[in-house]
Each structure stands twice: as C-alpha cells, then as structure tokens.
Coordinates of C-alpha atoms in Angstrom, one line a residue:
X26 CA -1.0 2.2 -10.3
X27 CA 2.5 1.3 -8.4
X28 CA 1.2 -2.6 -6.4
X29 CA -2.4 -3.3 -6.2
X30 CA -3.6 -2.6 -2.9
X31 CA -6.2 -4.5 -2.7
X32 CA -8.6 -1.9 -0.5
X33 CA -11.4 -2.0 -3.0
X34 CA -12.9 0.8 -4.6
X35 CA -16.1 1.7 -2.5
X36 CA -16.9 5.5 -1.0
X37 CA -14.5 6.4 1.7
X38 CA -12.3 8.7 2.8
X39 CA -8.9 6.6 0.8
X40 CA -10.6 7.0 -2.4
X41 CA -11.8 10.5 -3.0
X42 CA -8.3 12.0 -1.0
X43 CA -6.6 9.8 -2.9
X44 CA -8.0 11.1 -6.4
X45 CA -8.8 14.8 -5.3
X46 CA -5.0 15.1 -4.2
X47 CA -3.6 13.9 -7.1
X48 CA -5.5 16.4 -9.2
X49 CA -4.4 19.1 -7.2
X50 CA -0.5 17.8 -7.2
X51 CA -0.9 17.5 -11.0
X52 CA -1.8 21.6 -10.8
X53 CA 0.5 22.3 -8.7
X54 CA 3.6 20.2 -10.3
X55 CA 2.3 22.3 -13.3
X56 CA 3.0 25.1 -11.7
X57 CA 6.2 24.5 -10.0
X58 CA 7.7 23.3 -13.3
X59 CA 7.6 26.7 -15.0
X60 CA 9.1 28.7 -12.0
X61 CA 12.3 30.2 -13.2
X62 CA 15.8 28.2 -12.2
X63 CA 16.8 31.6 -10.7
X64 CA 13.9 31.6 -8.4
X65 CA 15.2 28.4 -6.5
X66 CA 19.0 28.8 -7.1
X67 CA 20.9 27.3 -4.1
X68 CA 18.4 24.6 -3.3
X69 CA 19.3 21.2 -5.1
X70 CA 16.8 19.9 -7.4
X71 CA 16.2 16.5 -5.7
X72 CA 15.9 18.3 -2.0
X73 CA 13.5 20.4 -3.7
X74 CA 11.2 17.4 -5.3
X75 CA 11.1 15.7 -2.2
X76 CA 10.3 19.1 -0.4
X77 CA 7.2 19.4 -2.7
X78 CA 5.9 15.6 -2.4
X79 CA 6.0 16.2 1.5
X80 CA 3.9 19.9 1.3
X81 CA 1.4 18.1 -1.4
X82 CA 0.7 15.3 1.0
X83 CA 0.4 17.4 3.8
X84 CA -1.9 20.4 1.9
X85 CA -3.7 18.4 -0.5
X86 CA -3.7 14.8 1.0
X87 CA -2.3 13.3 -2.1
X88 CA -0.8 9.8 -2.3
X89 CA 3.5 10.1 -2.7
X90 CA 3.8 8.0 -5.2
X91 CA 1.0 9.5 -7.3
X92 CA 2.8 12.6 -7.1
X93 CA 6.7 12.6 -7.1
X94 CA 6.7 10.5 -10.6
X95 CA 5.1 13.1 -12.9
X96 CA 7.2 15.7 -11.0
X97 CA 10.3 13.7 -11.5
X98 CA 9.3 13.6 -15.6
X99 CA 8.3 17.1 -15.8
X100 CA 11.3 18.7 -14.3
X101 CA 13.4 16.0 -16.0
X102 CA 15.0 14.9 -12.7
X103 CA 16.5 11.6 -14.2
X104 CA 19.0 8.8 -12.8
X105 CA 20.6 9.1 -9.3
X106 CA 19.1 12.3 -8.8
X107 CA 15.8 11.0 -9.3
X108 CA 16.7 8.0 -7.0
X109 CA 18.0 10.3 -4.3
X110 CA 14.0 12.7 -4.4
X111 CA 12.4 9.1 -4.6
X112 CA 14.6 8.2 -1.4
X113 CA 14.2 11.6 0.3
X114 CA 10.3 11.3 -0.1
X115 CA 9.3 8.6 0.7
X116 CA 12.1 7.8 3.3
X117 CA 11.2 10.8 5.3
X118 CA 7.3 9.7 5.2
X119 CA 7.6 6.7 6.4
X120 CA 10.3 7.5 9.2
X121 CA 8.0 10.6 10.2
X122 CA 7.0 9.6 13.4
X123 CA 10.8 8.3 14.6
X124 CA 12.0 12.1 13.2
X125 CA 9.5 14.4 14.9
X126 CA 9.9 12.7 18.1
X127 CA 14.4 13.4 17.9
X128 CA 13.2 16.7 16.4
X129 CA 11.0 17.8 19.2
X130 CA 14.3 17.1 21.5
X131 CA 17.0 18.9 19.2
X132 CA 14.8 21.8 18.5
X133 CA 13.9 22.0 22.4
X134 CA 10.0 22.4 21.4
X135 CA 6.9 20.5 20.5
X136 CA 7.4 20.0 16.5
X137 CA 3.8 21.1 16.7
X138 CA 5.2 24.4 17.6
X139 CA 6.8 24.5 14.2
X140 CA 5.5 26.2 10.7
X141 CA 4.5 22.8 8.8
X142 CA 7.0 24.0 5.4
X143 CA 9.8 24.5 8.2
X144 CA 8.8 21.2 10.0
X145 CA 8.9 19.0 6.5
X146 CA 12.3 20.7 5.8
X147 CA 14.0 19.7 8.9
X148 CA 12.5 16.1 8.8
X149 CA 14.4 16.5 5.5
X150 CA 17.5 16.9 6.8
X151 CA 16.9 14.5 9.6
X152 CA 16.6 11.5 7.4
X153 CA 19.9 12.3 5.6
X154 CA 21.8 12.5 8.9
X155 CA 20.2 9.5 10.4
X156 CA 18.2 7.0 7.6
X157 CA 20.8 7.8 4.7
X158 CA 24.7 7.8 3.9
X159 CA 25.2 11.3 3.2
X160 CA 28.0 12.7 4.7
X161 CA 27.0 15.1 7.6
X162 CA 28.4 18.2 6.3
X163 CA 27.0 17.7 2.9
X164 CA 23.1 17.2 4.7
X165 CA 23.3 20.3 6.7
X166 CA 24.5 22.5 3.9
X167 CA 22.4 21.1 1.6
X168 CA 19.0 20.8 3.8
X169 CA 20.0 24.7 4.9
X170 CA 20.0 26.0 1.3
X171 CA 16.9 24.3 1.2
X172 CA 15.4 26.1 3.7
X173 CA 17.0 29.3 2.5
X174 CA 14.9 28.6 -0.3
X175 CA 11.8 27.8 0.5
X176 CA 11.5 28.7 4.0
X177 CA 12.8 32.0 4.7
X178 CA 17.0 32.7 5.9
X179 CA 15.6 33.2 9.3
X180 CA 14.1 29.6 9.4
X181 CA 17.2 28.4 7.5
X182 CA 19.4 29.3 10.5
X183 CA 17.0 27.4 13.2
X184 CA 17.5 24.6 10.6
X185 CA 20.8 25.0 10.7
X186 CA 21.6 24.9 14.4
X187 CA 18.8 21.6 14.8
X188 CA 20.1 19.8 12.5
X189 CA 23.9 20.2 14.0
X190 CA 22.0 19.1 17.2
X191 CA 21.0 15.9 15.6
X192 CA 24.5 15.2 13.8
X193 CA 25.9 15.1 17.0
X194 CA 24.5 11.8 18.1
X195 CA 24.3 8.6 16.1
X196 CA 20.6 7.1 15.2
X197 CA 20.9 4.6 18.1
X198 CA 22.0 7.1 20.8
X199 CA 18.9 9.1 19.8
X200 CA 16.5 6.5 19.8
X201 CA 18.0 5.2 23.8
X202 CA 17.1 8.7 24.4
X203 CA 13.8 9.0 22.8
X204 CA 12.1 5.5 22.4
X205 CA 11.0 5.2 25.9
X206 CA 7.6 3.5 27.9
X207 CA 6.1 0.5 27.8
X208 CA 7.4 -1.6 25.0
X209 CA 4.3 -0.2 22.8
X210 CA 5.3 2.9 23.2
X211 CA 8.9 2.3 22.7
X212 CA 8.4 0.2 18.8
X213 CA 5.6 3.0 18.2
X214 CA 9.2 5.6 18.1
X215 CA 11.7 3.2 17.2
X216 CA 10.1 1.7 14.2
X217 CA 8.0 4.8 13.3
X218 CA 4.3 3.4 13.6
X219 CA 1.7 5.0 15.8
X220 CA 0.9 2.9 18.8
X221 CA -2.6 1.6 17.9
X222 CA -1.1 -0.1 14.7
X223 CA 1.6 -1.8 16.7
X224 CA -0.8 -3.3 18.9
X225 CA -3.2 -4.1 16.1
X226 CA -0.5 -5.9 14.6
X227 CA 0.9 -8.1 17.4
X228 CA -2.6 -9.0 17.5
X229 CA -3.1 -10.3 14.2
X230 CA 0.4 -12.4 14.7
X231 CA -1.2 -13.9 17.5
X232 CA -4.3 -14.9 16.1
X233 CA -2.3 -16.4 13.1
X234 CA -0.6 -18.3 15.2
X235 CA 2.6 -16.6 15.3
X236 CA 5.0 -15.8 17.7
X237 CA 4.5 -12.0 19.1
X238 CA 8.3 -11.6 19.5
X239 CA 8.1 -11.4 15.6
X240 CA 6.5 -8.0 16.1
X241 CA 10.0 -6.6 15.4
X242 CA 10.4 -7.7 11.9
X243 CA 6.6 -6.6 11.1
X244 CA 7.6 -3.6 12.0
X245 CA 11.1 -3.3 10.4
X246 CA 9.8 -5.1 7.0
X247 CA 7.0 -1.8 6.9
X248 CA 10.0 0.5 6.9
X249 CA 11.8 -1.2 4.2
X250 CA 10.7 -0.4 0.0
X251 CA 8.8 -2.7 -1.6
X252 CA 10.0 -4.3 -4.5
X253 CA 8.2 -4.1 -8.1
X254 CA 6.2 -7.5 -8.8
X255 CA 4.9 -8.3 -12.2
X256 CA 2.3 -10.6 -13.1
X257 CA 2.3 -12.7 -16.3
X258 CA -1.4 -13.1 -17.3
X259 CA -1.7 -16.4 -17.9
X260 CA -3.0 -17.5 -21.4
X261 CA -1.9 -13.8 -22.6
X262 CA 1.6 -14.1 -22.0
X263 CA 3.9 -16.5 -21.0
X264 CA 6.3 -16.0 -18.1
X265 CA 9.7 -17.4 -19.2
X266 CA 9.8 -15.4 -21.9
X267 CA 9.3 -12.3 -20.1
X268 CA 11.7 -13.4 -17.9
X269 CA 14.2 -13.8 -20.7
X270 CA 13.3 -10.4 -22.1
X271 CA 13.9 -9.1 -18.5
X272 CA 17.6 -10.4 -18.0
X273 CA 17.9 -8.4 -14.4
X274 CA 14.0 -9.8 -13.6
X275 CA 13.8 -13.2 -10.7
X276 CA 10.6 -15.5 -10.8
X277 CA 8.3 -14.5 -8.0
X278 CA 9.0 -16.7 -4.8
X279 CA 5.4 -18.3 -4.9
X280 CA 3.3 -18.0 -7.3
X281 CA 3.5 -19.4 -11.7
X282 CA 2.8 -16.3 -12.7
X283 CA 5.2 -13.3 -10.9
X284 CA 8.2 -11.3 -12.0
X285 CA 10.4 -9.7 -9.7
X286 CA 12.4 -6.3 -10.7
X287 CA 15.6 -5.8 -9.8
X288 CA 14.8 -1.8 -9.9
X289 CA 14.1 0.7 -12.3
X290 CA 11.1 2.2 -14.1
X291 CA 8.8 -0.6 -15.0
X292 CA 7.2 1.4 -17.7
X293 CA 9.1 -0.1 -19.9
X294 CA 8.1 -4.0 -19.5
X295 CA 7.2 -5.2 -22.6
X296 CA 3.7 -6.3 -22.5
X297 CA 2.9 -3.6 -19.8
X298 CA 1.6 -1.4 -22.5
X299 CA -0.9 -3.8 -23.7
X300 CA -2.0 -5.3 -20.7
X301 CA -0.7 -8.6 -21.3
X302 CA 1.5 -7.7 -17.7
X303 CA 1.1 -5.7 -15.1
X304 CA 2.6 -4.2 -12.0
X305 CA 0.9 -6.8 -8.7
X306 CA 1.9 -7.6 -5.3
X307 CA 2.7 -11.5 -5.4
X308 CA 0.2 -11.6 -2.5
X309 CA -2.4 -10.4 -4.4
X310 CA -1.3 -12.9 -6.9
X311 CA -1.4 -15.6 -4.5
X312 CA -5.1 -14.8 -3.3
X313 CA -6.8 -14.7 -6.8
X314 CA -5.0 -17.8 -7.8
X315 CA -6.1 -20.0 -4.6
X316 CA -9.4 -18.9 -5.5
X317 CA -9.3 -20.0 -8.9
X318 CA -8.1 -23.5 -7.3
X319 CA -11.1 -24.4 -5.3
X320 CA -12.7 -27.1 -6.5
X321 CA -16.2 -25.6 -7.5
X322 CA -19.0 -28.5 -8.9
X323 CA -20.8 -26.5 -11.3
X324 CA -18.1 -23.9 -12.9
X325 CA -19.7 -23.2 -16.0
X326 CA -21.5 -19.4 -14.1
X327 CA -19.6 -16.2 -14.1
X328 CA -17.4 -15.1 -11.8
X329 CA -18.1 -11.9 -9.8
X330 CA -14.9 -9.0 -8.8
X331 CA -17.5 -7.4 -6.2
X332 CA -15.0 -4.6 -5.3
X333 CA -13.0 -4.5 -8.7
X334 CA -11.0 -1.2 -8.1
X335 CA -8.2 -0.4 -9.6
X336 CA -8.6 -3.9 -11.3
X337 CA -5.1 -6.0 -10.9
X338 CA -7.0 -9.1 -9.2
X339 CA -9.7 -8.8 -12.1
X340 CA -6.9 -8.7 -14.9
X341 CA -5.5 -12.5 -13.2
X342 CA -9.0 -13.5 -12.2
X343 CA -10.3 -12.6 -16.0
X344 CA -7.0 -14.2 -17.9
X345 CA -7.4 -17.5 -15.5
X346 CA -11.5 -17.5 -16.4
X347 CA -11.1 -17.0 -20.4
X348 CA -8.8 -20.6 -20.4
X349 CA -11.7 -21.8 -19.0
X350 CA -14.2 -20.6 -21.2
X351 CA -15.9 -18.2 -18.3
X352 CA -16.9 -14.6 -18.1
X353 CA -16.2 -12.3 -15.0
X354 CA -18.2 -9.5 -14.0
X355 CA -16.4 -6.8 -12.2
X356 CA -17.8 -4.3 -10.4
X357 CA -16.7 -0.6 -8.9
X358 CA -19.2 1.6 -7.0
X359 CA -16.6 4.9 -8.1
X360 CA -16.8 5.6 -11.6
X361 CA -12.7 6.8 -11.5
X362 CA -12.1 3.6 -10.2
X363 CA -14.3 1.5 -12.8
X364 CA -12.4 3.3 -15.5
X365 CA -8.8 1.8 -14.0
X366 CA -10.6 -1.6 -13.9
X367 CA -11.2 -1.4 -17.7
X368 CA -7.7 0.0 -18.7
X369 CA -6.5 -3.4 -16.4
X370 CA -8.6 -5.5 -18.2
X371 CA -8.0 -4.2 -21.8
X372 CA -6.4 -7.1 -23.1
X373 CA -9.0 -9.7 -21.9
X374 CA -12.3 -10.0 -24.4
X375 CA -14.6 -11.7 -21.6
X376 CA -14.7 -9.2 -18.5
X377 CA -17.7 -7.0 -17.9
X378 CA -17.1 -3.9 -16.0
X379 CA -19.9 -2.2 -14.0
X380 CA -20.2 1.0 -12.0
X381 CA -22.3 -0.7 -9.1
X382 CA -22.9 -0.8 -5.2
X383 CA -21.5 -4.5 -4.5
X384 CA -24.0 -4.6 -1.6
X385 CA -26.8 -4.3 -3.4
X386 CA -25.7 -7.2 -6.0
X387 CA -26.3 -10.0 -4.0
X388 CA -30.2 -8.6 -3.8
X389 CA -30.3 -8.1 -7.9
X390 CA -28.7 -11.3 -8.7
X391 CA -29.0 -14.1 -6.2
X392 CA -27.5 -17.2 -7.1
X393 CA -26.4 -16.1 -10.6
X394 CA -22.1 -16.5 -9.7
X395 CA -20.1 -19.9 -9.5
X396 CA -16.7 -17.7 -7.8
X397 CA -16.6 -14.2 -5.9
X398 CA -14.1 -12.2 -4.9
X399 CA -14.3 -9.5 -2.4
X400 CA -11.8 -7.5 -1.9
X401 CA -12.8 -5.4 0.9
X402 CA -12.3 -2.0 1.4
X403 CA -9.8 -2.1 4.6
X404 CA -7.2 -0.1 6.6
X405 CA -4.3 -0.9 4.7
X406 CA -2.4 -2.1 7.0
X407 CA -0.8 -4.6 5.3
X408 CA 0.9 -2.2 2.4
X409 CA 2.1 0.6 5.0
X410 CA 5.6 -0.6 2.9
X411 CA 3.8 0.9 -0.3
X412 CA 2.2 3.9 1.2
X413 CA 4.5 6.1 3.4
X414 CA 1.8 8.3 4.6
X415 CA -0.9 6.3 4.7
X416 CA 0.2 5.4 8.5
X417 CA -0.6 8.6 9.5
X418 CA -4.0 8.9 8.4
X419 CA -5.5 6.3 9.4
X420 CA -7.0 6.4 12.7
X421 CA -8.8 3.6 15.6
X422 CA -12.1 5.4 14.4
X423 CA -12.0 4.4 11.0
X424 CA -12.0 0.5 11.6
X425 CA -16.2 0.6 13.2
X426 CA -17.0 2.1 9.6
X427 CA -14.9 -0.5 7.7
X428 CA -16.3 -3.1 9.3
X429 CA -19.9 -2.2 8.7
X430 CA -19.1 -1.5 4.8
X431 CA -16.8 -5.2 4.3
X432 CA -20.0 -6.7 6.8
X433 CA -22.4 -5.5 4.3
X434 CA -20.2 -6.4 1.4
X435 CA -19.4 -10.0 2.4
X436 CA -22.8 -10.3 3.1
X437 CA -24.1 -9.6 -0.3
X438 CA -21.5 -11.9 -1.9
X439 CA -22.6 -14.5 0.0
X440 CA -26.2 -14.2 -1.4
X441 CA -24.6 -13.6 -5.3
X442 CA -22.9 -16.9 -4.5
X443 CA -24.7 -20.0 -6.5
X444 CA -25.1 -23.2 -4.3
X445 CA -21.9 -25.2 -4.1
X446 CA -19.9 -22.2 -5.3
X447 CA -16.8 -20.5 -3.1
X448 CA -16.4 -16.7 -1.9
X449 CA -13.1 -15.5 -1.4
X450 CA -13.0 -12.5 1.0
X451 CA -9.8 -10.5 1.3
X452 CA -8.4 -7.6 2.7
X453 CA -5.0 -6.1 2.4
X454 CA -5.0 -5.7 6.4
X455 CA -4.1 -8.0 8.7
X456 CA -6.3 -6.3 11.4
X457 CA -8.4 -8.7 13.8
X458 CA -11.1 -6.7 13.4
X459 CA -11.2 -6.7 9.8
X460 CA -10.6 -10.2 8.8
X461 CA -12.1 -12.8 11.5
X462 CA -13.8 -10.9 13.1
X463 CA -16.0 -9.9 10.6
X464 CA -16.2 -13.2 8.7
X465 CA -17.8 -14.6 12.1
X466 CA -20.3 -11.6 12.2
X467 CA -21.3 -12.5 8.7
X468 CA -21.6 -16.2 8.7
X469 CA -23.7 -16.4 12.1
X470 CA -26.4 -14.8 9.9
X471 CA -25.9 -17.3 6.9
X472 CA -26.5 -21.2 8.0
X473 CA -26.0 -22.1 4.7
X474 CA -22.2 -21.7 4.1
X475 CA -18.9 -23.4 5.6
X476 CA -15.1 -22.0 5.9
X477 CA -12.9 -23.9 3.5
X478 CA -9.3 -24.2 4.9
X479 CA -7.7 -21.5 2.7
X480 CA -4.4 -22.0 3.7
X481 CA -4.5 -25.7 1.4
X482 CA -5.8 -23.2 -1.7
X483 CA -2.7 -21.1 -1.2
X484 CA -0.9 -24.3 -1.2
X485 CA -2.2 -25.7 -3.9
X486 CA -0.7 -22.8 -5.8
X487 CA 2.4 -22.3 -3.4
X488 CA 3.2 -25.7 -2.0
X489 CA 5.7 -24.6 0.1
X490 CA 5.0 -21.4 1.4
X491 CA 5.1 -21.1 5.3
X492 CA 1.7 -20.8 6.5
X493 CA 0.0 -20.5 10.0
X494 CA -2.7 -23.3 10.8
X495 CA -6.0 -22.6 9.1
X496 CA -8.7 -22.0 8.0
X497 CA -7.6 -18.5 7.2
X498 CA -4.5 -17.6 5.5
X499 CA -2.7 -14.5 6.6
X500 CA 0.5 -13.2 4.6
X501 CA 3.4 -11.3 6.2
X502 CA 5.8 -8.8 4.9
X503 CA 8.7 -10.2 6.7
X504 CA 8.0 -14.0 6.2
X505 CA 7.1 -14.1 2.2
X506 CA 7.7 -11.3 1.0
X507 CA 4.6 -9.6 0.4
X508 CA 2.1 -7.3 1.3
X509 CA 0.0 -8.6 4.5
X510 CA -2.8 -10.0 2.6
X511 CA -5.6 -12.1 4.4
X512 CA -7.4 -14.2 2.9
X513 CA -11.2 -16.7 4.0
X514 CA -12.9 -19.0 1.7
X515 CA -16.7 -19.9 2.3
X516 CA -18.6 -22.0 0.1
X517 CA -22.5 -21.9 0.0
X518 CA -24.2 -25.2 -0.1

C-alpha cells in the first residue's frame, strides 16, 4: 500500500472508488501500453504518464499512487524520467486548486468552460512553469506537444497561448493577483485546499492547544511529499540491522521501531518481502505502540484490530502481542480489505483475521478483549500529503455520515472492551468533529469508562516529542513529521 492511512476498512465511498478505480486504471494502463510509439510521437513519455494518472483519477476515481506505479513498470519509464511523471502527477494534483484559479485568469474563462483532457493538460503545463524548475521554453514546448498529442492541434494552440500567459508572471505575482478575500479564502488559493478544510483545520489547532497562526505550515506541510517510513516489527526483525543494510536509511524521529528512506523504490527493503518490515507512517507507529504501553491489569485476553484494513497497525499490534504471548483478532467488514490485512500479517503466527461488521462485535463478544484499537473510518485529513486528490473529494457532507459510522464503532469497542482494559480510538484526521467530538457523544452513553491522558502513552514511547496538553494526543505534519494522527484512550472499569 504506499503509508497506512489509517481510515479503516468499513463501506464507504473511499473504499469501493478506491478499489473499483484501480481495476479500471489497471485496464486501461493495459491498454495504453500496447499503443504503437508512432501513435504518441512528439509527446514525451513522462508528460504523457502523468497525463494518464490525471484522466484515470478524474474518469475512473482511482487513487494516483495506485495507478502511476504499474504504469511507470509497464511502459518501463525508469530513473529521472520516472521521477519527473511521479513529480508531474502528483504535483499537479495536489496544487490543483492554486492552478485552476491562475488558469481561469490566463485563459480569460471559467476552467469549467474547458474540455476536462484540455483542462488536465494545461494544469500540466502550469505546474512546470510555476511548482517546478523547468526552463520556460522547455514547459511550453513540451506541455504543447502534449496537447498536440492528446488533445487535438486546435486545443494545442489555446495551450500554447495560456501557458505564455502564465510564464509571463512569476508564482508570487499570480497568487497577489489571484489569492484574494478573507484570509480563508486567500490560504484556500494560495496553499491549494478548499476552504472548508482550512477552516476545519485551524480548528483542530485550536482545540489542541496550538497557536492558529500555525495554520500556514499545516497547510504548506500538506503540499510537500511525504517521505517513505518503515517499521521494524519488533521480535521479527531488528532495527539496527536494517538500518545497516539500508546505508542511505535514518532512524525514525520517535518511535524504536521506524526507518526513514532517503528515496527510491522501497520494494527492495529486505524483509519487505516477507513481512518482517513494512512501509508505515511513524504516526501510525506512534499510536499502536502507546497503546501497547498502557498499563492493562489483566493482559493475558486478546487484543481486538476492530477496523483492521489494509493491516499496517495489526502487523505492529500483532508482532508487539506475540512477545507477550497474546493473540490479536483483526477484523475488516470488506473482504478486499481483509485479504490486505492477511498479506500484512503473513509473517506473524498469532493474528486472526475476520471479515466482520466491527459494530456488531461488541454485541457478539462482550467483555472477551484486554486492548482495542479502532481505527476509524475518517476524512483523511491528516494524509492529504499522501493523497493528492483526495482533497478534492471530500466534501462538508461526508463528515454527518462519518461520525455516525466511527459513533457506532467506538461504541461497540467499548462493549468488546473487558473491565479494566483500554480502547484506543484513532483517526487519521485531525477534524473536531471526528475526534472529540465524537468521543464525548460516545462516552455520555457509557458511565463505565474514563479518558486516560494519551499524550503520557505517546510519551512513554516518544519521551520527547512535542505534544499539546492532554488527554488527547493530536499529531501534525509540520511539527513531527507525520501524518495528522489523533489519538483517545478510554479504559472500562
């Protein structure tokens, strides 16, 4: 999978686009791999990759990075050409929102005026001029031949004539002329984020006690590539020696068990292949092991992965259990997403993976678990770093019917949860809404529970990461490093 995203793996709309557009960009790749060179002469073979990932995510609302790296392999697009497509692609995603709005001004028309192929080729060609340093001349012949290509020669000379438009000015001349309005309105354009995320997020920094004038680097951290985090399973494999077979590889800032990558393919890890390692966010890291840390009286139960999907918190959670003699017990409502849980947990004897409603387990086995993680189905918000698009397809709407779902789902933890043992609940979304919010909905209807202070679990695995007050821990981006994981504890007397 790329970095866990921690959004869990029950029905909604993330899931199902997520796999059916990945079937259909594996058709389509297919397809486009066996066109003849002469077909697409004059276009340059990165340009065109990037081109491709940008129509699959618009026609078949497919995931980027589950597209461009089997295209990359099958048209053997290798080395600095592959790094300039991966660049292009995602690049041009992310920055979509800053582009259309300099568009709409250089092309003198609403970009919704413009054919969608046409629209992705110029938004192209705006990132090289303005997010990239390609020389001007080289983008506009380039991003033209594209269009030439793909487009049509009529389109390729309104390309042409925009995209000489937007070469005239530098990136902060257009954004004085395009970032305008209330200060909301102005970071939605300048940082490329529509408007109800930015205020979403200055929320959450305020409830974590954070300064809002910190918005800025929220913002700016989303826009800037993640870097590839491995995670030694402990008791499977151990981390200096991975480190010294890695000689570009860092230790993780925080946590015992992370990697860093300098760059490159990970594919090649050693232990990746057997599921000794695997490719996880240090936040995500960082949640599981504070979980692990709480002191529980009675340990000896199983331990419950409610919303296992795709399975990089039950591979730590199940290595950490089997050095203490425990089982875990993962379970993914989406068969697709079960099977990813298993192929995580390969290399681990002790991990029982179901295809299961998490809110209905609480009601089947009451009491039975001594730890539970849930790992809510969320927004996303906090890995917008890892997911280009997934900024633009997210709406206000779709928080309501998150809610309900991670309601229902903390709910029935809760009630899975043995007296005296500890629920983790964890989103990879900073959003109010969907992280105190609904852990105050849920424990007005359960007496029987208390909020540990998670911020002292994260610190007894991190014991000097930068944390706001308590009891809930909240990650940032531009502070450690991560993805913007939350994170509440609640025991059950």
């Amino acid at each position: 999978m790329t970095q866990e995203r921690g959004t869990g793996g029950h029905d909604r709309r993330d899931a199902g686009g997520r796999q059916r557009g990945a079937a259909r960009a594996q058709r389509r790749t297919s397809r486009t791999a066996q066109r003849p060179a002469e077909r697409r002469r004059g276009a340059d073979p990165a340009r065109e990759a990037a081109f491709d990932v940008l129509r699959e995510v618009a026609e078949s609302d497919a995931y980027a990075n589950l597209v461009l790296p089997p295209l990359l392999r099958t048209r053997r697009i290798v080395g600095r050409d592959a790094a300039l497509a991966t660049e292009l692609a995602y690049g041009t995603l992310r920055l979509q929102g800053r582009y259309d709005a300099i568009l709409a001004v250089a092309a003198d028309r609403p970009v919704e005026e413009l054919d969608p192929p046409l629209l992705d080729v110029l938004r192209l060609g705006a990132h090289q001029l303005l997010g990239m340093r390609i020389p001007a001349h080289a983008a506009v012949s380039q991003t033209v031949a594209l269009a030439r290509s793909r487009v049509g020669a009529g389109p390729a000379q309104l390309v042409n004539a925009v995209l000489r438009r937007v070469a005239a000015s530098s990136l902060q001349e257009w954004l004085d002329r395009v970032a305008t309005g209330d200060e909301i309105a102005r970071l939605s354009t300048a940082t490329s984020h529509p408007a109800w995320v930015v205020r979403a997020l200055r929320q959450a920094l305020v409830a974590d006690g954070r300064p809002a004038d910190e918005l800025v680097a929220v913002l700016e951290a989303d826009n800037v590539p993640a870097q590839v985090t491995l995670v030694a399973r402990p008791g499977l494999v151990d981390r200096e020696a991975l480190l010294a077979a890695l000689p570009d590889a860092q230790p993780g800032r925080w946590t015992p068990t992370a990697v860093r990558l300098a760059g490159g393919d990970p594919a090649s890890v050693p232990g990746l292949a057997d599921g000794t390692v695997a490719v996880q966010d240090e936040g995500s890291q960082l949640v599981a092991l504070a979980l692990a840390s709480v002191p529980v009286d009675d340990d000896s139960g199983p331990w419950l992965d409610l919303c296992a999907g795709p399975g990089g918190k039950t591979g730590l959670l199940g290595a950490l259990a089997a050095e203490r003699g425990v089982s875990v017990v993962a379970t993914e409502v989406q068969p697709h997403r079960a099977a990813l849980v298993r192929q995580s947990v390969r290399a681990l004897g002790d991990v029982e993976v179901r295809v299961a409603d998490g809110r209905q387990v609480g009601r089947e086995e009451p009491g039975r678990y001594s730890r539970v993680l849930v790992d809510a189905p969320c927004t996303g918000l906090g890995a917008l770093r890892r997911r280009p698009e997934s900024r633009w397809r997210r709406r206000p709407a779709d928080v309501p019917a998150l809610g309900d779902l991670q309601r229902a789902l903390l709910s029935s933890a809760l009630d899975a949860t043995a007296p005296g043992g500890v629920v983790a609940y964890v989103t990879c979304s900073p959003h109010v809404a969907e992280t105190r919010v609904v852990v105050s909905d849920v424990l007005a209807e359960h007496p029987d529970v208390e909020i540990l202070d998670a911020v002292d679990a994260i610190r007894a695995v991190a014991p000097a990461i930068p944390l706001g007050p308590g009891p809930h821990a909240q990650l940032w981006p531009h502070v450690h490093g991560t993805d913007a994981m939350h994170l509440t504890l609640v025991r059950r007397h």
